[in-house]
CSV table of C-alpha atoms in Angstrom, one decimal:
chain,number,residue,atom,x,y,z
A,1,CYS,CA,-46.2,-17.5,-11.1
A,2,ILE,CA,-47.8,-20.7,-12.5
A,3,THR,CA,-47.2,-22.5,-9.2
A,4,PHE,CA,-49.0,-19.7,-7.3
A,5,PHE,CA,-51.8,-19.7,-9.9
A,6,ARG,CA,-52.3,-23.5,-9.5
A,7,LYS,CA,-52.5,-23.1,-5.7
A,8,VAL,CA,-55.1,-20.4,-6.1
A,9,MET,CA,-57.2,-22.5,-8.4
A,10,GLN,CA,-57.0,-25.5,-6.0
A,11,GLU,CA,-57.9,-23.5,-2.9
A,12,ARG,CA,-60.3,-20.8,-4.3
A,13,PRO,CA,-61.3,-21.6,-7.9
A,14,THR,CA,-61.8,-18.3,-9.7
A,15,PRO,CA,-62.6,-17.6,-13.4
A,16,VAL,CA,-59.3,-16.0,-14.8
A,17,VAL,CA,-58.7,-14.3,-18.1
A,18,ILE,CA,-55.1,-14.2,-19.2
A,19,CYS,CA,-53.8,-11.1,-21.1
A,20,SER,CA,-50.7,-12.3,-22.8
A,21,THR,CA,-48.1,-10.9,-25.2
A,22,LEU,CA,-47.4,-12.6,-28.5
A,23,THR,CA,-44.0,-14.0,-27.7
A,24,GLU,CA,-42.7,-17.5,-27.5
A,25,THR,CA,-42.2,-17.2,-23.7
A,26,GLY,CA,-45.6,-15.6,-23.3
A,27,ALA,CA,-47.3,-18.3,-25.3
A,28,ALA,CA,-45.7,-21.1,-23.2
A,29,THR,CA,-46.7,-19.5,-20.0
A,30,THR,CA,-50.2,-18.8,-21.2
A,31,VAL,CA,-50.7,-22.5,-22.2
A,32,GLU,CA,-49.5,-23.5,-18.7
A,33,ALA,CA,-52.1,-21.1,-17.2
A,34,LEU,CA,-54.9,-22.5,-19.4
A,35,SER,CA,-53.9,-26.0,-18.4
A,36,ALA,CA,-54.1,-24.9,-14.7
A,37,GLY,CA,-57.6,-23.6,-15.1
A,38,ALA,CA,-57.6,-20.1,-16.8
A,39,VAL,CA,-60.7,-19.6,-18.7
A,40,ALA,CA,-59.6,-17.6,-21.8
A,41,VAL,CA,-56.7,-15.7,-23.2
A,42,VAL,CA,-56.6,-12.2,-24.8
A,43,THR,CA,-53.5,-11.2,-26.7
A,44,LYS,CA,-51.9,-7.8,-26.3
A,45,PRO,CA,-49.1,-6.1,-28.3
A,46,LYS,CA,-45.8,-5.2,-26.7
A,47,ILE,CA,-46.3,-1.6,-27.8
A,48,GLY,CA,-49.3,0.5,-28.4
A,49,LEU,CA,-51.2,-0.8,-25.3
A,50,LYS,CA,-53.4,2.3,-25.0
A,51,GLN,CA,-54.7,1.9,-28.6
A,52,PHE,CA,-55.1,-1.8,-28.1
A,53,LEU,CA,-57.3,-1.3,-25.0
A,54,THR,CA,-59.4,1.2,-26.9
A,55,GLU,CA,-59.9,-0.9,-30.0
A,56,SER,CA,-60.4,-4.2,-28.0
A,57,ALA,CA,-62.8,-2.9,-25.4
A,58,HIS,CA,-65.8,-4.9,-26.7
A,59,GLU,CA,-63.7,-8.1,-26.9
A,60,LEU,CA,-62.4,-7.7,-23.4
A,61,THR,CA,-65.7,-7.0,-21.8
A,62,THR,CA,-67.4,-9.9,-23.7
A,63,THR,CA,-64.6,-12.2,-22.7
A,64,ILE,CA,-64.9,-11.2,-19.0
A,65,ARG,CA,-68.7,-11.5,-19.0
A,66,ASN,CA,-68.4,-15.0,-20.6
A,67,ALA,CA,-65.8,-16.0,-18.0
A,68,ALA,CA,-68.2,-15.0,-15.2
A,69,ARG,CA,-70.6,-17.6,-16.4
A,70,VAL,CA,-68.3,-20.7,-16.3
A,71,ASN,CA,-68.8,-23.7,-14.1
A,72,VAL,CA,-66.3,-22.9,-11.3
A,73,LYS,CA,-66.6,-26.4,-9.8
A,74,ARG,CA,-65.3,-27.8,-13.1
A,75,LEU,CA,-62.4,-25.4,-13.0
A,76,ALA,CA,-61.5,-26.7,-9.5
A,77,THR,CA,-61.7,-30.3,-10.6
A,78,ARG,CA,-59.5,-29.9,-13.7
A,79,SER,CA,-57.0,-27.7,-11.9
A,80,THR,CA,-56.5,-30.4,-9.3
A,81,ALA,CA,-56.2,-33.1,-12.0
A,82,ALA,CA,-53.6,-31.0,-13.9
A,83,THR,CA,-51.2,-31.3,-11.0
A,84,GLY,CA,-51.6,-35.1,-10.8
A,85,SER,CA,-49.5,-37.7,-12.5
A,86,ILE,CA,-49.7,-37.8,-16.2
A,87,ARG,CA,-48.5,-40.7,-18.4
A,88,MET,CA,-45.4,-39.4,-20.3
A,89,LYS,CA,-44.1,-40.8,-23.6
A,90,ASN,CA,-41.4,-43.3,-23.5
A,91,SER,CA,-39.5,-45.2,-26.1
A,92,ALA,CA,-41.7,-48.3,-25.8
A,93,ASP,CA,-44.8,-46.2,-26.7
A,94,VAL,CA,-43.1,-44.7,-29.7
A,95,MET,CA,-41.9,-48.2,-30.9
A,96,LEU,CA,-45.4,-49.5,-30.4
A,97,ALA,CA,-47.0,-46.8,-32.4
A,98,ALA,CA,-44.7,-46.5,-35.4
A,99,PRO,CA,-45.2,-50.1,-36.9
A,100,ALA,CA,-49.0,-49.8,-36.4
A,101,ARG,CA,-49.1,-46.8,-38.8
A,102,ASP,CA,-47.2,-48.6,-41.5
A,103,LYS,CA,-49.0,-51.9,-41.5
A,104,ALA,CA,-52.5,-50.6,-40.8
A,105,MET,CA,-53.0,-48.1,-43.6
A,106,THR,CA,-56.5,-49.3,-44.3
A,107,GLN,CA,-57.6,-48.9,-40.7
A,108,THR,CA,-56.0,-45.5,-40.5
A,109,THR,CA,-57.9,-44.2,-43.5
A,110,GLU,CA,-61.1,-45.8,-42.5
A,111,HIS,CA,-61.6,-44.1,-39.2
A,112,ILE,CA,-61.1,-40.4,-38.3
A,113,VAL,CA,-61.9,-38.6,-35.1
A,114,ALA,CA,-62.8,-34.9,-35.3
A,115,ILE,CA,-62.9,-32.9,-32.0
A,116,GLY,CA,-64.1,-29.3,-31.6
A,117,THR,CA,-64.0,-27.3,-28.4
A,118,SER,CA,-63.6,-23.8,-27.0
A,119,THR,CA,-63.7,-22.3,-23.5
A,120,GLY,CA,-62.4,-24.9,-21.1
A,121,GLY,CA,-61.2,-27.0,-24.0
A,122,THR,CA,-57.5,-26.9,-23.2
A,123,GLN,CA,-58.1,-28.8,-20.0
A,124,ALA,CA,-60.7,-31.1,-21.6
A,125,LEU,CA,-58.4,-32.0,-24.5
A,126,GLU,CA,-55.6,-32.8,-22.0
A,127,SER,CA,-57.9,-35.1,-20.2
A,128,VAL,CA,-59.0,-36.9,-23.3
A,129,LEU,CA,-55.7,-37.1,-25.2
A,130,THR,CA,-53.6,-38.2,-22.2
A,131,ALA,CA,-56.0,-41.1,-21.7
A,132,LEU,CA,-55.5,-42.5,-25.2
A,133,PRO,CA,-53.1,-45.4,-26.0
A,134,ALA,CA,-50.3,-44.9,-28.5
A,135,VAL,CA,-52.3,-46.7,-31.2
A,136,CYS,CA,-55.6,-45.0,-31.8
A,137,PRO,CA,-57.4,-43.4,-34.8
A,138,GLY,CA,-56.1,-40.3,-36.5
A,139,ILE,CA,-57.4,-37.2,-34.8
A,140,VAL,CA,-58.1,-33.7,-36.1
A,141,ILE,CA,-58.8,-30.9,-33.6
A,142,VAL,CA,-60.1,-27.4,-33.6
A,143,GLN,CA,-59.6,-25.5,-30.3
A,144,HIS,CA,-60.5,-21.9,-30.3
A,145,MET,CA,-57.2,-20.2,-29.6
A,146,PRO,CA,-55.4,-17.2,-30.9
A,147,ALA,CA,-52.5,-17.5,-33.4
A,148,GLN,CA,-49.1,-18.0,-31.8
A,149,PHE,CA,-50.5,-20.2,-29.0
A,150,THR,CA,-51.5,-23.4,-30.7
A,151,ALA,CA,-48.0,-24.4,-31.4
A,152,ALA,CA,-47.1,-24.1,-27.7
A,153,PHE,CA,-50.3,-25.9,-26.8
A,154,ALA,CA,-49.6,-28.8,-29.2
A,155,ALA,CA,-46.0,-29.1,-28.0
A,156,ARG,CA,-47.1,-29.3,-24.4
A,157,LEU,CA,-49.6,-32.0,-25.1
A,158,ASN,CA,-47.1,-33.9,-27.2
A,159,GLY,CA,-44.8,-34.0,-24.1
A,160,ILE,CA,-47.5,-35.6,-21.9
A,161,CYS,CA,-49.4,-37.9,-24.2
A,162,ARG,CA,-48.6,-41.3,-25.6
A,163,ILE,CA,-49.9,-40.2,-29.0
A,164,GLU,CA,-48.1,-37.6,-31.1
A,165,VAL,CA,-49.7,-34.2,-31.0
A,166,ARG,CA,-48.7,-31.5,-33.5
A,167,GLU,CA,-49.9,-28.2,-34.8
A,168,ALA,CA,-51.2,-29.0,-38.3
A,169,LYS,CA,-49.5,-28.0,-41.5
A,170,ASP,CA,-51.1,-27.7,-44.9
A,171,ASN,CA,-51.3,-31.0,-46.8
A,172,GLU,CA,-50.2,-33.1,-43.7
A,173,ARG,CA,-51.4,-36.7,-43.6
A,174,VAL,CA,-53.8,-37.8,-40.8
A,175,VAL,CA,-52.3,-41.0,-39.4
A,176,GLN,CA,-53.0,-43.4,-36.6
A,177,GLY,CA,-51.6,-42.4,-33.2
A,178,CYS,CA,-51.4,-38.7,-34.1
A,179,ALA,CA,-53.5,-35.7,-33.3
A,180,LEU,CA,-53.3,-32.5,-35.5
A,181,ILE,CA,-54.4,-29.2,-34.0
A,182,ALA,CA,-55.6,-26.4,-36.3
A,183,PRO,CA,-53.2,-23.4,-36.1
A,184,GLY,CA,-54.7,-20.3,-34.5
A,185,GLY,CA,-55.9,-17.9,-37.1
A,186,LYS,CA,-56.4,-20.5,-39.9
A,187,HIS,CA,-59.2,-22.9,-40.8
A,188,MET,CA,-58.5,-26.6,-41.1
A,189,MET,CA,-60.4,-29.0,-43.3
A,190,LEU,CA,-60.2,-32.7,-44.0
A,191,LYS,CA,-59.6,-33.9,-47.5
A,192,ARG,CA,-59.1,-37.3,-49.1
A,193,SER,CA,-56.9,-38.6,-51.8
A,194,GLY,CA,-57.5,-42.2,-52.6
A,195,ALA,CA,-57.2,-44.2,-49.4
A,196,LEU,CA,-55.4,-41.4,-47.5
A,197,TYR,CA,-56.7,-38.5,-45.5
A,198,TYR,CA,-54.9,-35.1,-45.3
A,199,VAL,CA,-55.6,-31.7,-43.8
A,200,GLU,CA,-55.9,-28.5,-45.7
A,201,VAL,CA,-54.9,-25.5,-43.6
A,202,LYS,CA,-55.6,-22.0,-45.0
A,203,GLU,CA,-56.5,-18.5,-44.1
A,204,GLY,CA,-60.1,-17.3,-44.4
A,205,PRO,CA,-62.7,-15.1,-42.7
A,206,PRO,CA,-64.0,-16.1,-39.3
A,207,VAL,CA,-66.9,-18.5,-39.3
A,208,ASN,CA,-69.3,-18.2,-36.3
A,209,ARG,CA,-66.8,-15.5,-35.2
A,210,HIS,CA,-64.0,-18.0,-35.0
A,211,CYS,CA,-60.9,-18.8,-37.1
A,212,PRO,CA,-60.3,-21.7,-36.9
A,213,SER,CA,-63.9,-22.8,-36.8
A,214,VAL,CA,-65.2,-26.1,-35.6
A,215,ASP,CA,-68.1,-26.0,-38.2
A,216,VAL,CA,-65.6,-25.7,-41.0
A,217,LEU,CA,-63.7,-28.8,-39.8
A,218,PHE,CA,-66.8,-30.8,-39.1
A,219,ARG,CA,-68.4,-30.1,-42.5
A,220,SER,CA,-65.3,-31.2,-44.3
A,221,VAL,CA,-65.2,-34.4,-42.3
A,222,ALA,CA,-68.9,-35.1,-43.1
A,223,LYS,CA,-68.1,-34.7,-46.8
A,224,CYS,CA,-64.8,-36.7,-46.9
A,225,ALA,CA,-65.2,-39.3,-44.2
A,226,GLY,CA,-69.0,-39.8,-43.7
A,227,ARG,CA,-69.8,-42.9,-41.7
A,228,ASN,CA,-66.1,-43.6,-41.1
A,229,ALA,CA,-65.8,-40.6,-38.7
A,230,LEU,CA,-66.5,-39.9,-35.1
A,231,GLY,CA,-67.4,-36.3,-34.2
A,232,VAL,CA,-66.9,-35.0,-30.7
A,233,ILE,CA,-68.1,-31.6,-29.5
A,234,MET,CA,-66.9,-30.5,-26.1
A,235,THR,CA,-67.0,-27.6,-23.6
A,236,GLY,CA,-67.2,-24.1,-25.1
A,237,MET,CA,-69.1,-20.8,-25.3
A,238,GLY,CA,-71.5,-20.2,-28.3
A,239,ASP,CA,-72.7,-22.6,-31.0
A,240,ASP,CA,-69.7,-23.2,-33.3
A,241,GLY,CA,-69.6,-26.8,-34.4
A,242,ALA,CA,-73.2,-27.7,-33.6
A,243,ARG,CA,-74.4,-27.5,-37.2
A,244,GLY,CA,-71.3,-29.2,-38.6
A,245,LEU,CA,-71.8,-32.0,-36.1
A,246,LYS,CA,-75.4,-32.4,-37.4
A,247,GLU,CA,-74.0,-32.7,-40.9
A,248,MET,CA,-71.7,-35.4,-39.7
A,249,ARG,CA,-74.5,-37.3,-38.1
A,250,ASP,CA,-76.6,-37.0,-41.2
A,251,ALA,CA,-73.7,-38.4,-43.2
A,252,GLY,CA,-73.7,-41.5,-41.0
A,253,ALA,CA,-70.9,-40.5,-38.6
A,254,GLN,CA,-71.0,-41.4,-34.9
A,255,THR,CA,-71.4,-38.2,-33.0
A,256,ILE,CA,-71.1,-37.4,-29.3
A,257,ALA,CA,-71.4,-34.3,-27.1
A,258,GLN,CA,-69.8,-33.8,-23.7
A,259,ASP,CA,-72.4,-33.8,-20.9
A,260,GLU,CA,-73.3,-30.7,-18.9
A,261,ALA,CA,-72.0,-31.9,-15.6
A,262,THR,CA,-68.4,-32.1,-16.8
A,263,CYS,CA,-68.4,-29.0,-19.0
A,264,VAL,CA,-66.7,-25.7,-18.0
A,265,VAL,CA,-69.2,-24.0,-20.3
A,266,PHE,CA,-72.2,-26.0,-21.6
A,267,GLY,CA,-72.7,-23.9,-24.8
A,268,MET,CA,-71.5,-25.7,-27.9
A,269,PRO,CA,-72.6,-29.2,-26.6
A,270,LYS,CA,-76.0,-27.8,-25.6
A,271,GLU,CA,-76.6,-26.4,-29.0
A,272,ALA,CA,-75.5,-29.6,-30.7
A,273,ILE,CA,-77.9,-31.6,-28.5
A,274,ARG,CA,-80.7,-29.1,-29.3
A,275,LEU,CA,-80.2,-29.7,-33.0
A,276,ASP,CA,-80.2,-33.5,-32.5
A,277,ALA,CA,-76.6,-33.5,-33.8
A,278,ALA,CA,-75.3,-35.8,-31.1
A,279,SER,CA,-76.1,-39.5,-31.1
A,280,ARG,CA,-74.7,-39.8,-27.6
A,281,ILE,CA,-74.1,-37.6,-24.6
A,282,VAL,CA,-70.9,-38.6,-22.8
A,283,PRO,CA,-69.1,-37.4,-19.6
A,284,LEU,CA,-65.5,-36.1,-20.2
A,285,ASP,CA,-63.9,-39.2,-18.7
A,286,GLY,CA,-65.8,-41.4,-21.1
A,287,ILE,CA,-64.8,-39.7,-24.3
A,288,SER,CA,-61.4,-41.4,-24.7
A,289,ARG,CA,-63.2,-44.8,-24.3
A,290,VAL,CA,-65.6,-44.0,-27.1
A,291,ILE,CA,-62.6,-43.0,-29.3
A,292,THR,CA,-60.9,-46.3,-28.7
A,293,GLY,CA,-64.1,-48.3,-29.0
A,294,ASN,CA,-64.0,-49.5,-25.4
């Protein structure tokens, strides 16, 4: 199924919305489809489908309308890239990363990278994170994605990146060479205790219609990390994260927005640029270089 989907996306790129069941197998398959170029995912129950369709009619029609507006050329580009060679972890990478975390506590706590993204973000994050070396600043991420799917998404990225990628847990430390992804259905915030950074993961009402919300993360980073942070807003529908990125910039953080040409949907970055929240506008393939300072 995924092989066929990849072939379709390469030969005739088409906006696709996945309707997936909330099962472990369904989640893994959905993540593969998103990596191959699917635009969005709508979750459905295993029973009570008729009631689900009635109650979710507005969500479904909105998702389909949004999918129709995406940059199809970018779907084609990322779909092709997803089938190419990706640097896998090996023992040398892990051995290189581990000592750096222990002996570089000061650098770890001094620099934090916060990334927010939505539609098209699964592919964009794969592009950015697979390009990072094993030793890089600690990263916290909000990707708009339903509950049950973020764990599979993090596991997939962890298998193809040199850094560690995990679904975040409450009170987990943010360390060098590791990216923490907010669990679907929960907000994630940065907090600081002495010289160390942690994440707080908790339930809460949607913010900007989303849980997790990029704004919630970015505002906490502005408060806790200030000028020691880098904020990155990437492809996505709507405006979640734009105001939080402005707060980060006002607090002295370096802030960047993905450029229009490389976005699947130039919504969130566009709003951030409009608010003067981004100090730089960077193409997708340049974001990893900004993170590493190259």
